[in-house]
Amino acid sequence: MKRQRDRNLHVVREQEDPTDRIVREILDELNSEDDFQNEMEESGRRHKRFIRRRWLVGFVLLLAAAVGVYLLVNLQTYSKVRVTDEYKKEGAGNNSYREFAGGVLKYSRDGISYIDQKGDEQWNHSYQFKNPYIESGNASAVAADKGGNDILVIQKDGVKGEIHTAMPIEKVSVSEQGIVAAILKNDSSAEIICYDIAGNILVEHKTSSVGTGYPLDISLSENGKVMQVLYFYTQDGAITSKVMYYNFGEVGKEKTDNQVSSHEYKDTIMVSGFFLDQDTSAAVGDNCLAIYQGKETPEEGVQIAIDKEIKSVVHNEHYIGLILKNEGKEGYELRLYNGDGKVVISKDFTGDYSSVKLCGRQVIMYDGKKCSIFMRNGIQKFDGEMEDNIMEIFPVAGVNKYIVMSTDGMKKVRLVK
């Protein structure tokens, strides 16, 4: 039977509770705020990503520019200098100069003074030395009268001690604290004596030509506790060198004469010894280089045969530099070793230079007005002439900046093309 719609039927919808309506409106508004918050957070994240990308691009561009400037400055050879500052001094040509503690020691037969990088004299001290010479470290230096009997212990702020020796001075060395070791000799004998900064004798060691041999060089470690001495003697017509180490601390207390190690070198004359740092030292002979390792008891770590004539030996806390005369061709070889005995530079060059020094990662050679500078990477940074005869030169802060001491005084120069 067909169902008929009842036209009188009305659907009654339940009226919304006012409370439910209010809750719904609140929830809708909260959801709307959450959507807004999410949108804001996403916008913030997009902005941060944009800022980070800009910083990254800027950093990469800055790094590329810095690398470009570095390569431009350091991978080319300069041939001229431009004077940026000049500090003239009367009578400067009568003095000698030595780089020390960021400034310069100016010394002569009549006295010594310290000059800062602005050319200002910070202090001076008078003396009468017939043959003055300087040995220096980073914090302390000594001025000695070679062949005389007087030694001054020097630090950046002045003379800290005066030592008078009983025998003529042959060689001296100084620790960073100002302890001094000296080889003293007369016509018949030689002695090795260590002094504190006030001149008191700490160690006295007599040498013998038939025992240890004749001392040729001496060096102290940074703390003054270990001493290296190079001895030379002949026996049955054979030449022999000894490299001996003495420890004045606890390790050497029970040893005879504080001697903790000794190494012999047949048919070799060891002439130059030094400490690179507290753990590394070296001895250079006419045909070999020996590098020692050990803070308390140094032992030979590597021995390197040198097959060329050695003209000069230089060193600092990182490297050992040799200037070697080429055989069968003109000129010389600059050879630089690190503390492990590995060659880091081997460069041929021409020209004779009377002075060679190591300044950080630079080898500086000069003679008269001529100057040549090699970098640690083997690049020749400078090959040219200064305006005046060079008496001392060393790099200072700034791009290609150097201080040059000459007969006119102090000049700050910049290397240019």
PDB file of N, CA and C in Angstrom, residues 42-121:
ATOM      1  N   GLU A  42      55.170  29.746  11.582  1.00  0.00           N
ATOM      2  CA  GLU A  42      55.725  29.318  10.299  1.00  0.00           C
ATOM      3  C   GLU A  42      56.383  30.488   9.579  1.00  0.00           C
ATOM      4  N   SER A  43      55.719  31.659   9.666  1.00  0.00           N
ATOM      5  CA  SER A  43      56.306  32.850   9.058  1.00  0.00           C
ATOM      6  C   SER A  43      57.628  33.198   9.726  1.00  0.00           C
ATOM      7  N   GLY A  44      57.661  33.061  11.081  1.00  0.00           N
ATOM      8  CA  GLY A  44      58.918  33.329  11.799  1.00  0.00           C
ATOM      9  C   GLY A  44      60.015  32.371  11.395  1.00  0.00           C
ATOM     10  N   ARG A  45      59.617  31.071  11.223  1.00  0.00           N
ATOM     11  CA  ARG A  45      60.617  30.085  10.813  1.00  0.00           C
ATOM     12  C   ARG A  45      61.150  30.386   9.415  1.00  0.00           C
ATOM     13  N   ARG A  46      60.247  30.799   8.523  1.00  0.00           N
ATOM     14  CA  ARG A  46      60.697  31.165   7.173  1.00  0.00           C
ATOM     15  C   ARG A  46      61.645  32.353   7.220  1.00  0.00           C
ATOM     16  N   HIS A  47      61.334  33.322   8.099  1.00  0.00           N
ATOM     17  CA  HIS A  47      62.184  34.511   8.213  1.00  0.00           C
ATOM     18  C   HIS A  47      63.568  34.145   8.769  1.00  0.00           C
ATOM     19  N   LYS A  48      63.565  33.254   9.773  1.00  0.00           N
ATOM     20  CA  LYS A  48      64.850  32.836  10.350  1.00  0.00           C
ATOM     21  C   LYS A  48      65.693  32.096   9.319  1.00  0.00           C
ATOM     22  N   ARG A  49      65.016  31.206   8.531  1.00  0.00           N
ATOM     23  CA  ARG A  49      65.768  30.491   7.486  1.00  0.00           C
ATOM     24  C   ARG A  49      66.345  31.470   6.478  1.00  0.00           C
ATOM     25  N   PHE A  50      65.579  32.504   6.160  1.00  0.00           N
ATOM     26  CA  PHE A  50      66.045  33.524   5.221  1.00  0.00           C
ATOM     27  C   PHE A  50      67.256  34.274   5.790  1.00  0.00           C
ATOM     28  N   ILE A  51      67.142  34.645   7.093  1.00  0.00           N
ATOM     29  CA  ILE A  51      68.261  35.361   7.737  1.00  0.00           C
ATOM     30  C   ILE A  51      69.502  34.479   7.787  1.00  0.00           C
ATOM     31  N   ARG A  52      69.292  33.173   8.151  1.00  0.00           N
ATOM     32  CA  ARG A  52      70.439  32.273   8.207  1.00  0.00           C
ATOM     33  C   ARG A  52      71.097  32.126   6.847  1.00  0.00           C
ATOM     34  N   ARG A  53      70.282  32.017   5.788  1.00  0.00           N
ATOM     35  CA  ARG A  53      70.850  31.912   4.437  1.00  0.00           C
ATOM     36  C   ARG A  53      71.648  33.154   4.078  1.00  0.00           C
ATOM     37  N   ARG A  54      71.109  34.325   4.461  1.00  0.00           N
ATOM     38  CA  ARG A  54      71.837  35.563   4.164  1.00  0.00           C
ATOM     39  C   ARG A  54      73.167  35.611   4.909  1.00  0.00           C
ATOM     40  N   TRP A  55      73.135  35.210   6.200  1.00  0.00           N
ATOM     41  CA  TRP A  55      74.383  35.192   6.965  1.00  0.00           C
ATOM     42  C   TRP A  55      75.382  34.209   6.367  1.00  0.00           C
ATOM     43  N   LEU A  56      74.878  33.037   5.952  1.00  0.00           N
ATOM     44  CA  LEU A  56      75.761  32.026   5.378  1.00  0.00           C
ATOM     45  C   LEU A  56      76.386  32.525   4.086  1.00  0.00           C
ATOM     46  N   VAL A  57      75.550  33.124   3.218  1.00  0.00           N
ATOM     47  CA  VAL A  57      76.082  33.671   1.967  1.00  0.00           C
ATOM     48  C   VAL A  57      77.094  34.773   2.259  1.00  0.00           C
ATOM     49  N   GLY A  58      76.778  35.641   3.235  1.00  0.00           N
ATOM     50  CA  GLY A  58      77.696  36.716   3.591  1.00  0.00           C
ATOM     51  C   GLY A  58      79.010  36.193   4.138  1.00  0.00           C
ATOM     52  N   PHE A  59      78.921  35.124   4.984  1.00  0.00           N
ATOM     53  CA  PHE A  59      80.136  34.542   5.557  1.00  0.00           C
ATOM     54  C   PHE A  59      81.000  33.919   4.471  1.00  0.00           C
ATOM     55  N   VAL A  60      80.358  33.192   3.538  1.00  0.00           N
ATOM     56  CA  VAL A  60      81.114  32.563   2.439  1.00  0.00           C
ATOM     57  C   VAL A  60      81.794  33.626   1.582  1.00  0.00           C
ATOM     58  N   LEU A  61      81.067  34.715   1.296  1.00  0.00           N
ATOM     59  CA  LEU A  61      81.671  35.792   0.506  1.00  0.00           C
ATOM     60  C   LEU A  61      82.828  36.438   1.253  1.00  0.00           C
ATOM     61  N   LEU A  62      82.655  36.653   2.581  1.00  0.00           N
ATOM     62  CA  LEU A  62      83.722  37.247   3.388  1.00  0.00           C
ATOM     63  C   LEU A  62      84.924  36.334   3.449  1.00  0.00           C
ATOM     64  N   LEU A  63      84.678  35.021   3.621  1.00  0.00           N
ATOM     65  CA  LEU A  63      85.777  34.060   3.655  1.00  0.00           C
ATOM     66  C   LEU A  63      86.515  34.028   2.332  1.00  0.00           C
ATOM     67  N   ALA A  64      85.757  34.045   1.230  1.00  0.00           N
ATOM     68  CA  ALA A  64      86.386  34.039  -0.093  1.00  0.00           C
ATOM     69  C   ALA A  64      87.225  35.291  -0.303  1.00  0.00           C
ATOM     70  N   ALA A  65      86.699  36.433   0.177  1.00  0.00           N
ATOM     71  CA  ALA A  65      87.458  37.681   0.054  1.00  0.00           C
ATOM     72  C   ALA A  65      88.732  37.621   0.878  1.00  0.00           C
ATOM     73  N   ALA A  66      88.634  37.060   2.116  1.00  0.00           N
ATOM     74  CA  ALA A  66      89.809  36.959   2.984  1.00  0.00           C
ATOM     75  C   ALA A  66      90.862  36.050   2.361  1.00  0.00           C
ATOM     76  N   VAL A  67      90.402  34.899   1.795  1.00  0.00           N
ATOM     77  CA  VAL A  67      91.339  33.990   1.137  1.00  0.00           C
ATOM     78  C   VAL A  67      91.986  34.678  -0.062  1.00  0.00           C
ATOM     79  N   GLY A  68      91.180  35.426  -0.800  1.00  0.00           N
ATOM     80  CA  GLY A  68      91.721  36.146  -1.954  1.00  0.00           C
ATOM     81  C   GLY A  68      92.773  37.163  -1.557  1.00  0.00           C
ATOM     82  N   VAL A  69      92.492  37.912  -0.487  1.00  0.00           N
ATOM     83  CA  VAL A  69      93.464  38.898   0.002  1.00  0.00           C
ATOM     84  C   VAL A  69      94.727  38.200   0.476  1.00  0.00           C
ATOM     85  N   TYR A  70      94.548  37.081   1.220  1.00  0.00           N
ATOM     86  CA  TYR A  70      95.715  36.336   1.715  1.00  0.00           C
ATOM     87  C   TYR A  70      96.589  35.860   0.557  1.00  0.00           C
ATOM     88  N   LEU A  71      95.952  35.270  -0.449  1.00  0.00           N
ATOM     89  CA  LEU A  71      96.709  34.775  -1.598  1.00  0.00           C
ATOM     90  C   LEU A  71      97.387  35.920  -2.341  1.00  0.00           C
ATOM     91  N   LEU A  72      96.654  37.048  -2.470  1.00  0.00           N
ATOM     92  CA  LEU A  72      97.218  38.199  -3.164  1.00  0.00           C
ATOM     93  C   LEU A  72      98.438  38.734  -2.434  1.00  0.00           C
ATOM     94  N   VAL A  73      98.361  38.751  -1.091  1.00  0.00           N
ATOM     95  CA  VAL A  73      99.445  39.326  -0.286  1.00  0.00           C
ATOM     96  C   VAL A  73     100.623  38.375  -0.178  1.00  0.00           C
ATOM     97  N   ASN A  74     100.350  37.072  -0.013  1.00  0.00           N
ATOM     98  CA  ASN A  74     101.400  36.129   0.358  1.00  0.00           C
ATOM     99  C   ASN A  74     101.933  35.276  -0.777  1.00  0.00           C
ATOM    100  N   LEU A  75     101.288  35.256  -1.922  1.00  0.00           N
ATOM    101  CA  LEU A  75     101.763  34.398  -3.006  1.00  0.00           C
ATOM    102  C   LEU A  75     102.433  35.193  -4.120  1.00  0.00           C
ATOM    103  N   GLN A  76     103.046  36.301  -3.783  1.00  0.00           N
ATOM    104  CA  GLN A  76     103.795  37.066  -4.768  1.00  0.00           C
ATOM    105  C   GLN A  76     105.064  37.601  -4.135  1.00  0.00           C
ATOM    106  N   THR A  77     106.005  37.965  -4.964  1.00  0.00           N
ATOM    107  CA  THR A  77     107.287  38.480  -4.493  1.00  0.00           C
ATOM    108  C   THR A  77     107.313  39.996  -4.656  1.00  0.00           C
ATOM    109  N   TYR A  78     107.605  40.693  -3.565  1.00  0.00           N
ATOM    110  CA  TYR A  78     107.717  42.148  -3.590  1.00  0.00           C
ATOM    111  C   TYR A  78     109.179  42.529  -3.809  1.00  0.00           C
ATOM    112  N   SER A  79     109.378  43.715  -4.373  1.00  0.00           N
ATOM    113  CA  SER A  79     110.748  44.135  -4.696  1.00  0.00           C
ATOM    114  C   SER A  79     111.083  45.534  -4.177  1.00  0.00           C
ATOM    115  N   LYS A  80     110.082  46.225  -3.593  1.00  0.00           N
ATOM    116  CA  LYS A  80     110.312  47.579  -3.102  1.00  0.00           C
ATOM    117  C   LYS A  80     109.677  47.746  -1.728  1.00  0.00           C
ATOM    118  N   VAL A  81     110.049  48.834  -1.051  1.00  0.00           N
ATOM    119  CA  VAL A  81     109.434  49.156   0.230  1.00  0.00           C
ATOM    120  C   VAL A  81     108.985  50.610   0.223  1.00  0.00           C
ATOM    121  N   ARG A  82     107.966  50.892   1.021  1.00  0.00           N
ATOM    122  CA  ARG A  82     107.520  52.265   1.230  1.00  0.00           C
ATOM    123  C   ARG A  82     107.609  52.582   2.718  1.00  0.00           C
ATOM    124  N   VAL A  83     108.274  53.670   3.059  1.00  0.00           N
ATOM    125  CA  VAL A  83     108.438  54.057   4.463  1.00  0.00           C
ATOM    126  C   VAL A  83     107.115  54.642   4.959  1.00  0.00           C
ATOM    127  N   THR A  84     106.585  54.075   6.057  1.00  0.00           N
ATOM    128  CA  THR A  84     105.332  54.565   6.634  1.00  0.00           C
ATOM    129  C   THR A  84     105.572  55.444   7.855  1.00  0.00           C
ATOM    130  N   ASP A  85     106.639  55.167   8.612  1.00  0.00           N
ATOM    131  CA  ASP A  85     107.014  55.987   9.770  1.00  0.00           C
ATOM    132  C   ASP A  85     108.527  56.002   9.878  1.00  0.00           C
ATOM    133  N   GLU A  86     109.056  57.101  10.381  1.00  0.00           N
ATOM    134  CA  GLU A  86     110.507  57.231  10.511  1.00  0.00           C
ATOM    135  C   GLU A  86     110.846  57.927  11.820  1.00  0.00           C
ATOM    136  N   TYR A  87     111.809  57.339  12.551  1.00  0.00           N
ATOM    137  CA  TYR A  87     112.243  57.903  13.824  1.00  0.00           C
ATOM    138  C   TYR A  87     113.763  58.066  13.766  1.00  0.00           C
ATOM    139  N   LYS A  88     114.220  59.243  13.432  1.00  0.00           N
ATOM    140  CA  LYS A  88     115.648  59.503  13.262  1.00  0.00           C
ATOM    141  C   LYS A  88     116.329  59.610  14.628  1.00  0.00           C
ATOM    142  N   LYS A  89     117.530  59.082  14.713  1.00  0.00           N
ATOM    143  CA  LYS A  89     118.315  59.149  15.933  1.00  0.00           C
ATOM    144  C   LYS A  89     119.742  59.564  15.594  1.00  0.00           C
ATOM    145  N   GLU A  90     120.257  60.535  16.327  1.00  0.00           N
ATOM    146  CA  GLU A  90     121.628  60.965  16.125  1.00  0.00           C
ATOM    147  C   GLU A  90     122.597  59.880  16.592  1.00  0.00           C
ATOM    148  N   GLY A  91     123.631  59.657  15.792  1.00  0.00           N
ATOM    149  CA  GLY A  91     124.657  58.687  16.180  1.00  0.00           C
ATOM    150  C   GLY A  91     124.210  57.243  16.111  1.00  0.00           C
ATOM    151  N   ALA A  92     123.124  56.961  15.397  1.00  0.00           N
ATOM    152  CA  ALA A  92     122.605  55.590  15.328  1.00  0.00           C
ATOM    153  C   ALA A  92     123.591  54.637  14.668  1.00  0.00           C
ATOM    154  N   GLY A  93     124.423  55.153  13.768  1.00  0.00           N
ATOM    155  CA  GLY A  93     125.360  54.300  13.056  1.00  0.00           C
ATOM    156  C   GLY A  93     126.486  53.764  13.909  1.00  0.00           C
ATOM    157  N   ASN A  94     126.672  54.314  15.113  1.00  0.00           N
ATOM    158  CA  ASN A  94     127.739  53.842  15.997  1.00  0.00           C
ATOM    159  C   ASN A  94     127.296  52.679  16.878  1.00  0.00           C
ATOM    160  N   ASN A  95     126.076  52.226  16.704  1.00  0.00           N
ATOM    161  CA  ASN A  95     125.516  51.184  17.557  1.00  0.00           C
ATOM    162  C   ASN A  95     125.224  49.913  16.777  1.00  0.00           C
ATOM    163  N   SER A  96     125.003  48.856  17.532  1.00  0.00           N
ATOM    164  CA  SER A  96     124.471  47.606  16.985  1.00  0.00           C
ATOM    165  C   SER A  96     123.070  47.417  17.546  1.00  0.00           C
ATOM    166  N   TYR A  97     122.271  46.558  16.879  1.00  0.00           N
ATOM    167  CA  TYR A  97     120.873  46.396  17.278  1.00  0.00           C
ATOM    168  C   TYR A  97     120.503  44.925  17.301  1.00  0.00           C
ATOM    169  N   ARG A  98     119.569  44.611  18.222  1.00  0.00           N
ATOM    170  CA  ARG A  98     119.083  43.228  18.332  1.00  0.00           C
ATOM    171  C   ARG A  98     117.599  43.247  18.700  1.00  0.00           C
ATOM    172  N   GLU A  99     116.792  42.593  17.888  1.00  0.00           N
ATOM    173  CA  GLU A  99     115.366  42.473  18.206  1.00  0.00           C
ATOM    174  C   GLU A  99     115.202  41.766  19.548  1.00  0.00           C
ATOM    175  N   PHE A 100     114.301  42.292  20.395  1.00  0.00           N
ATOM    176  CA  PHE A 100     114.079  41.678  21.705  1.00  0.00           C
ATOM    177  C   PHE A 100     112.753  42.149  22.283  1.00  0.00           C
ATOM    178  N   ALA A 101     111.909  41.196  22.686  1.00  0.00           N
ATOM    179  CA  ALA A 101     110.676  41.466  23.427  1.00  0.00           C
ATOM    180  C   ALA A 101     109.791  42.507  22.744  1.00  0.00           C
ATOM    181  N   GLY A 102     109.660  42.415  21.424  1.00  0.00           N
ATOM    182  CA  GLY A 102     108.800  43.328  20.689  1.00  0.00           C
ATOM    183  C   GLY A 102     109.421  44.661  20.357  1.00  0.00           C
ATOM    184  N   GLY A 103     110.622  44.910  20.829  1.00  0.00           N
ATOM    185  CA  GLY A 103     111.336  46.148  20.534  1.00  0.00           C
ATOM    186  C   GLY A 103     112.754  45.849  20.099  1.00  0.00           C
ATOM    187  N   VAL A 104     113.669  46.767  20.415  1.00  0.00           N
ATOM    188  CA  VAL A 104     115.049  46.647  19.942  1.00  0.00           C
ATOM    189  C   VAL A 104     116.015  46.990  21.074  1.00  0.00           C
ATOM    190  N   LEU A 105     117.038  46.155  21.240  1.00  0.00           N
ATOM    191  CA  LEU A 105     118.161  46.494  22.102  1.00  0.00           C
ATOM    192  C   LEU A 105     119.207  47.213  21.263  1.00  0.00           C
ATOM    193  N   LYS A 106     119.561  48.418  21.669  1.00  0.00           N
ATOM    194  CA  LYS A 106     120.622  49.186  21.016  1.00  0.00           C
ATOM    195  C   LYS A 106     121.841  49.125  21.928  1.00  0.00           C
ATOM    196  N   TYR A 107     122.981  48.666  21.393  1.00  0.00           N
ATOM    197  CA  TYR A 107     124.148  48.510  22.270  1.00  0.00           C
ATOM    198  C   TYR A 107     125.428  48.906  21.538  1.00  0.00           C
ATOM    199  N   SER A 108     126.398  49.283  22.342  1.00  0.00           N
ATOM    200  CA  SER A 108     127.710  49.678  21.827  1.00  0.00           C
ATOM    201  C   SER A 108     128.742  49.369  22.921  1.00  0.00           C
ATOM    202  N   ARG A 109     129.943  49.855  22.760  1.00  0.00           N
ATOM    203  CA  ARG A 109     130.969  49.650  23.791  1.00  0.00           C
ATOM    204  C   ARG A 109     130.684  50.454  25.056  1.00  0.00           C
ATOM    205  N   ASP A 110     129.823  51.455  24.937  1.00  0.00           N
ATOM    206  CA  ASP A 110     129.587  52.356  26.074  1.00  0.00           C
ATOM    207  C   ASP A 110     128.313  52.070  26.851  1.00  0.00           C
ATOM    208  N   GLY A 111     127.405  51.265  26.310  1.00  0.00           N
ATOM    209  CA  GLY A 111     126.174  51.015  27.040  1.00  0.00           C
ATOM    210  C   GLY A 111     125.109  50.365  26.183  1.00  0.00           C
ATOM    211  N   ILE A 112     123.950  50.149  26.811  1.00  0.00           N
ATOM    212  CA  ILE A 112     122.837  49.465  26.156  1.00  0.00           C
ATOM    213  C   ILE A 112     121.536  50.149  26.535  1.00  0.00           C
ATOM    214  N   SER A 113     120.560  50.135  25.618  1.00  0.00           N
ATOM    215  CA  SER A 113     119.250  50.714  25.897  1.00  0.00           C
ATOM    216  C   SER A 113     118.186  49.904  25.166  1.00  0.00           C
ATOM    217  N   TYR A 114     116.931  50.119  25.576  1.00  0.00           N
ATOM    218  CA  TYR A 114     115.804  49.437  24.954  1.00  0.00           C
ATOM    219  C   TYR A 114     114.918  50.466  24.274  1.00  0.00           C
ATOM    220  N   ILE A 115     114.587  50.213  22.988  1.00  0.00           N
ATOM    221  CA  ILE A 115     113.773  51.128  22.190  1.00  0.00           C
ATOM    222  C   ILE A 115     112.481  50.419  21.809  1.00  0.00           C
ATOM    223  N   ASP A 116     111.329  51.090  22.023  1.00  0.00           N
ATOM    224  CA  ASP A 116     110.057  50.481  21.633  1.00  0.00           C
ATOM    225  C   ASP A 116     109.802  50.699  20.143  1.00  0.00           C
ATOM    226  N   GLN A 117     108.656  50.233  19.662  1.00  0.00           N
ATOM    227  CA  GLN A 117     108.363  50.283  18.228  1.00  0.00           C
ATOM    228  C   GLN A 117     108.041  51.681  17.723  1.00  0.00           C
ATOM    229  N   LYS A 118     107.938  52.657  18.614  1.00  0.00           N
ATOM    230  CA  LYS A 118     107.757  54.043  18.202  1.00  0.00           C
ATOM    231  C   LYS A 118     109.068  54.819  18.214  1.00  0.00           C
ATOM    232  N   GLY A 119     110.163  54.096  18.448  1.00  0.00           N
ATOM    233  CA  GLY A 119     111.471  54.734  18.450  1.00  0.00           C
ATOM    234  C   GLY A 119     111.821  55.417  19.748  1.00  0.00           C
ATOM    235  N   ASP A 120     111.010  55.227  20.786  1.00  0.00           N
ATOM    236  CA  ASP A 120     111.261  55.884  22.073  1.00  0.00           C
ATOM    237  C   ASP A 120     112.132  55.010  22.960  1.00  0.00           C
ATOM    238  N   GLU A 121     113.157  55.625  23.547  1.00  0.00           N
ATOM    239  CA  GLU A 121     114.038  54.918  24.469  1.00  0.00           C
ATOM    240  C   GLU A 121     113.351  54.742  25.815  1.00  0.00           C
TER     241      GLU A 121
END
